[in-house]
Amino acid sequence: MEQLNQEKDQKLNESWDEITRNNAELEQQRQQLELALLQIAQREQESLKEKEDLSNFQKQILLQQEVQQQHDSLNSNNPTIHLNAIYKYILVILLQPSKNNIYFNNSRGQ
């Protein structure tokens, strides 16, 4: 009877050791799965960020193209815009009193 109890205790201890090992393995697998899920979530966030950056870049390109088209259409419709701007700039420079402006220097000196 005593021997039978010892055999049962030994089998019970062996079973307990196996359960403990299995639990440790399962815990390790659980931690690996959590890490894998975190890595997947991180990659997904990076992918979303890249898609958002690409979308913003595409919007920026479209906006630049629209501005360029508007600029081109203004220039093609009215080529004198640039000449008018140049004339106005020259007039502003000429009409500003300065030491180097011969028109003002001559008119004041005489």
C-alpha atoms as a PDB file:
ATOM      1  CA  MET A   1       0.000   0.000   0.000  1.00  0.00           C
ATOM      2  CA  GLU A   2       2.803   2.333   0.918  1.00  0.00           C
ATOM      3  CA  GLN A   3       4.549   1.567  -2.361  1.00  0.00           C
ATOM      4  CA  LEU A   4       1.324   2.191  -4.271  1.00  0.00           C
ATOM      5  CA  ASN A   5       0.968   5.608  -2.599  1.00  0.00           C
ATOM      6  CA  GLN A   6       4.575   6.445  -3.439  1.00  0.00           C
ATOM      7  CA  GLU A   7       4.012   5.495  -7.096  1.00  0.00           C
ATOM      8  CA  LYS A   8       0.873   7.641  -7.197  1.00  0.00           C
ATOM      9  CA  ASP A   9       2.767  10.549  -5.602  1.00  0.00           C
ATOM     10  CA  GLN A  10       5.599  10.152  -8.092  1.00  0.00           C
ATOM     11  CA  LYS A  11       3.181  10.082 -11.033  1.00  0.00           C
ATOM     12  CA  LEU A  12       1.377  13.081  -9.578  1.00  0.00           C
ATOM     13  CA  ASN A  13       4.684  14.962  -9.195  1.00  0.00           C
ATOM     14  CA  GLU A  14       5.694  14.047 -12.752  1.00  0.00           C
ATOM     15  CA  SER A  15       2.325  15.222 -14.043  1.00  0.00           C
ATOM     16  CA  TRP A  16       2.660  18.457 -12.053  1.00  0.00           C
ATOM     17  CA  ASP A  17       6.159  19.019 -13.471  1.00  0.00           C
ATOM     18  CA  GLU A  18       4.850  18.434 -17.002  1.00  0.00           C
ATOM     19  CA  ILE A  19       1.948  20.852 -16.404  1.00  0.00           C
ATOM     20  CA  THR A  20       4.405  23.444 -15.073  1.00  0.00           C
ATOM     21  CA  ARG A  21       6.642  23.019 -18.161  1.00  0.00           C
ATOM     22  CA  ASN A  22       3.624  23.253 -20.460  1.00  0.00           C
ATOM     23  CA  ASN A  23       2.463  26.402 -18.685  1.00  0.00           C
ATOM     24  CA  ALA A  24       5.921  27.952 -19.054  1.00  0.00           C
ATOM     25  CA  GLU A  25       5.975  27.088 -22.770  1.00  0.00           C
ATOM     26  CA  LEU A  26       2.465  28.479 -23.230  1.00  0.00           C
ATOM     27  CA  GLU A  27       3.435  31.671 -21.403  1.00  0.00           C
ATOM     28  CA  GLN A  28       6.473  32.059 -23.643  1.00  0.00           C
ATOM     29  CA  GLN A  29       4.326  31.492 -26.748  1.00  0.00           C
ATOM     30  CA  ARG A  30       1.786  34.026 -25.439  1.00  0.00           C
ATOM     31  CA  GLN A  31       4.532  36.618 -24.987  1.00  0.00           C
ATOM     32  CA  GLN A  32       5.861  35.911 -28.489  1.00  0.00           C
ATOM     33  CA  LEU A  33       2.359  36.335 -29.916  1.00  0.00           C
ATOM     34  CA  GLU A  34       1.897  39.623 -28.064  1.00  0.00           C
ATOM     35  CA  LEU A  35       5.217  40.843 -29.417  1.00  0.00           C
ATOM     36  CA  ALA A  36       4.234  39.764 -32.927  1.00  0.00           C
ATOM     37  CA  LEU A  37       0.895  41.579 -32.588  1.00  0.00           C
ATOM     38  CA  LEU A  38       2.661  44.718 -31.394  1.00  0.00           C
ATOM     39  CA  GLN A  39       5.029  44.554 -34.355  1.00  0.00           C
ATOM     40  CA  ILE A  40       2.105  44.084 -36.744  1.00  0.00           C
ATOM     41  CA  ALA A  41       0.286  47.058 -35.195  1.00  0.00           C
ATOM     42  CA  GLN A  42       3.450  49.145 -35.462  1.00  0.00           C
ATOM     43  CA  ARG A  43       3.905  48.213 -39.132  1.00  0.00           C
ATOM     44  CA  GLU A  44       0.270  49.025 -39.779  1.00  0.00           C
ATOM     45  CA  GLN A  45       0.694  52.460 -38.174  1.00  0.00           C
ATOM     46  CA  GLU A  46       3.818  53.075 -40.257  1.00  0.00           C
ATOM     47  CA  SER A  47       1.946  51.998 -43.371  1.00  0.00           C
ATOM     48  CA  LEU A  48      -0.934  54.342 -42.568  1.00  0.00           C
ATOM     49  CA  LYS A  49       1.529  57.170 -41.949  1.00  0.00           C
ATOM     50  CA  GLU A  50       3.250  56.445 -45.269  1.00  0.00           C
ATOM     51  CA  LYS A  51      -0.122  56.409 -47.040  1.00  0.00           C
ATOM     52  CA  GLU A  52      -1.049  59.707 -45.359  1.00  0.00           C
ATOM     53  CA  ASP A  53       2.307  61.237 -46.291  1.00  0.00           C
ATOM     54  CA  LEU A  54       1.876  60.011 -49.866  1.00  0.00           C
ATOM     55  CA  SER A  55      -1.639  61.418 -49.968  1.00  0.00           C
ATOM     56  CA  ASN A  56      -0.413  64.774 -48.660  1.00  0.00           C
ATOM     57  CA  PHE A  57       2.428  64.737 -51.183  1.00  0.00           C
ATOM     58  CA  GLN A  58      -0.017  63.980 -54.005  1.00  0.00           C
ATOM     59  CA  LYS A  59      -2.292  66.807 -52.811  1.00  0.00           C
ATOM     60  CA  GLN A  60       0.702  69.142 -52.742  1.00  0.00           C
ATOM     61  CA  ILE A  61       1.665  68.149 -56.293  1.00  0.00           C
ATOM     62  CA  LEU A  62      -1.912  68.663 -57.485  1.00  0.00           C
ATOM     63  CA  LEU A  63      -2.011  72.064 -55.798  1.00  0.00           C
ATOM     64  CA  GLN A  64       1.298  73.038 -57.388  1.00  0.00           C
ATOM     65  CA  GLN A  65       0.008  71.884 -60.776  1.00  0.00           C
ATOM     66  CA  GLU A  66      -3.169  73.920 -60.301  1.00  0.00           C
ATOM     67  CA  VAL A  67      -1.178  77.004 -59.346  1.00  0.00           C
ATOM     68  CA  GLN A  68       1.117  76.473 -62.339  1.00  0.00           C
ATOM     69  CA  GLN A  69      -1.895  76.082 -64.640  1.00  0.00           C
ATOM     70  CA  GLN A  70      -3.439  79.274 -63.289  1.00  0.00           C
ATOM     71  CA  HIS A  71      -0.126  81.045 -63.683  1.00  0.00           C
ATOM     72  CA  ASP A  72       0.251  79.720 -67.235  1.00  0.00           C
ATOM     73  CA  SER A  73      -3.306  80.685 -68.136  1.00  0.00           C
ATOM     74  CA  LEU A  74      -2.759  84.192 -66.776  1.00  0.00           C
ATOM     75  CA  ASN A  75       0.425  84.527 -68.770  1.00  0.00           C
ATOM     76  CA  SER A  76      -1.075  83.108 -71.941  1.00  0.00           C
ATOM     77  CA  ASN A  77      -4.220  85.239 -71.674  1.00  0.00           C
ATOM     78  CA  ASN A  78      -2.455  88.459 -70.873  1.00  0.00           C
ATOM     79  CA  PRO A  79       1.251  88.601 -71.700  1.00  0.00           C
ATOM     80  CA  THR A  80       1.353  92.292 -70.772  1.00  0.00           C
ATOM     81  CA  ILE A  81       0.957  91.489 -67.079  1.00  0.00           C
ATOM     82  CA  HIS A  82       4.680  91.052 -66.759  1.00  0.00           C
ATOM     83  CA  LEU A  83       5.402  94.193 -68.727  1.00  0.00           C
ATOM     84  CA  ASN A  84       2.950  96.169 -66.603  1.00  0.00           C
ATOM     85  CA  ALA A  85       4.617  94.900 -63.448  1.00  0.00           C
ATOM     86  CA  ILE A  86       8.036  95.849 -64.809  1.00  0.00           C
ATOM     87  CA  TYR A  87       6.843  99.329 -65.782  1.00  0.00           C
ATOM     88  CA  LYS A  88       5.301  99.880 -62.362  1.00  0.00           C
ATOM     89  CA  TYR A  89       8.497  98.708 -60.686  1.00  0.00           C
ATOM     90  CA  ILE A  90      10.582 101.079 -62.822  1.00  0.00           C
ATOM     91  CA  LEU A  91       8.226 103.971 -62.084  1.00  0.00           C
ATOM     92  CA  VAL A  92       8.375 103.301 -58.356  1.00  0.00           C
ATOM     93  CA  ILE A  93      12.162 103.265 -58.470  1.00  0.00           C
ATOM     94  CA  LEU A  94      12.338 106.418 -60.562  1.00  0.00           C
ATOM     95  CA  LEU A  95       9.846 108.288 -58.418  1.00  0.00           C
ATOM     96  CA  GLN A  96      11.595 107.550 -55.137  1.00  0.00           C
ATOM     97  CA  PRO A  97      13.861 110.371 -54.041  1.00  0.00           C
ATOM     98  CA  SER A  98      17.413 109.203 -53.520  1.00  0.00           C
ATOM     99  CA  LYS A  99      20.972 110.436 -53.848  1.00  0.00           C
ATOM    100  CA  ASN A 100      21.569 108.281 -56.882  1.00  0.00           C
ATOM    101  CA  ASN A 101      18.467 109.350 -58.757  1.00  0.00           C
ATOM    102  CA  ILE A 102      19.719 111.911 -61.296  1.00  0.00           C
ATOM    103  CA  TYR A 103      16.241 113.188 -62.076  1.00  0.00           C
ATOM    104  CA  PHE A 104      15.642 114.352 -58.514  1.00  0.00           C
ATOM    105  CA  ASN A 105      19.193 115.565 -58.018  1.00  0.00           C
ATOM    106  CA  ASN A 106      19.079 117.701 -61.148  1.00  0.00           C
ATOM    107  CA  SER A 107      15.662 119.152 -60.413  1.00  0.00           C
ATOM    108  CA  ARG A 108      16.634 120.108 -56.869  1.00  0.00           C
ATOM    109  CA  GLY A 109      20.001 121.469 -57.792  1.00  0.00           C
ATOM    110  CA  GLN A 110      18.775 123.765 -60.517  1.00  0.00           C
END
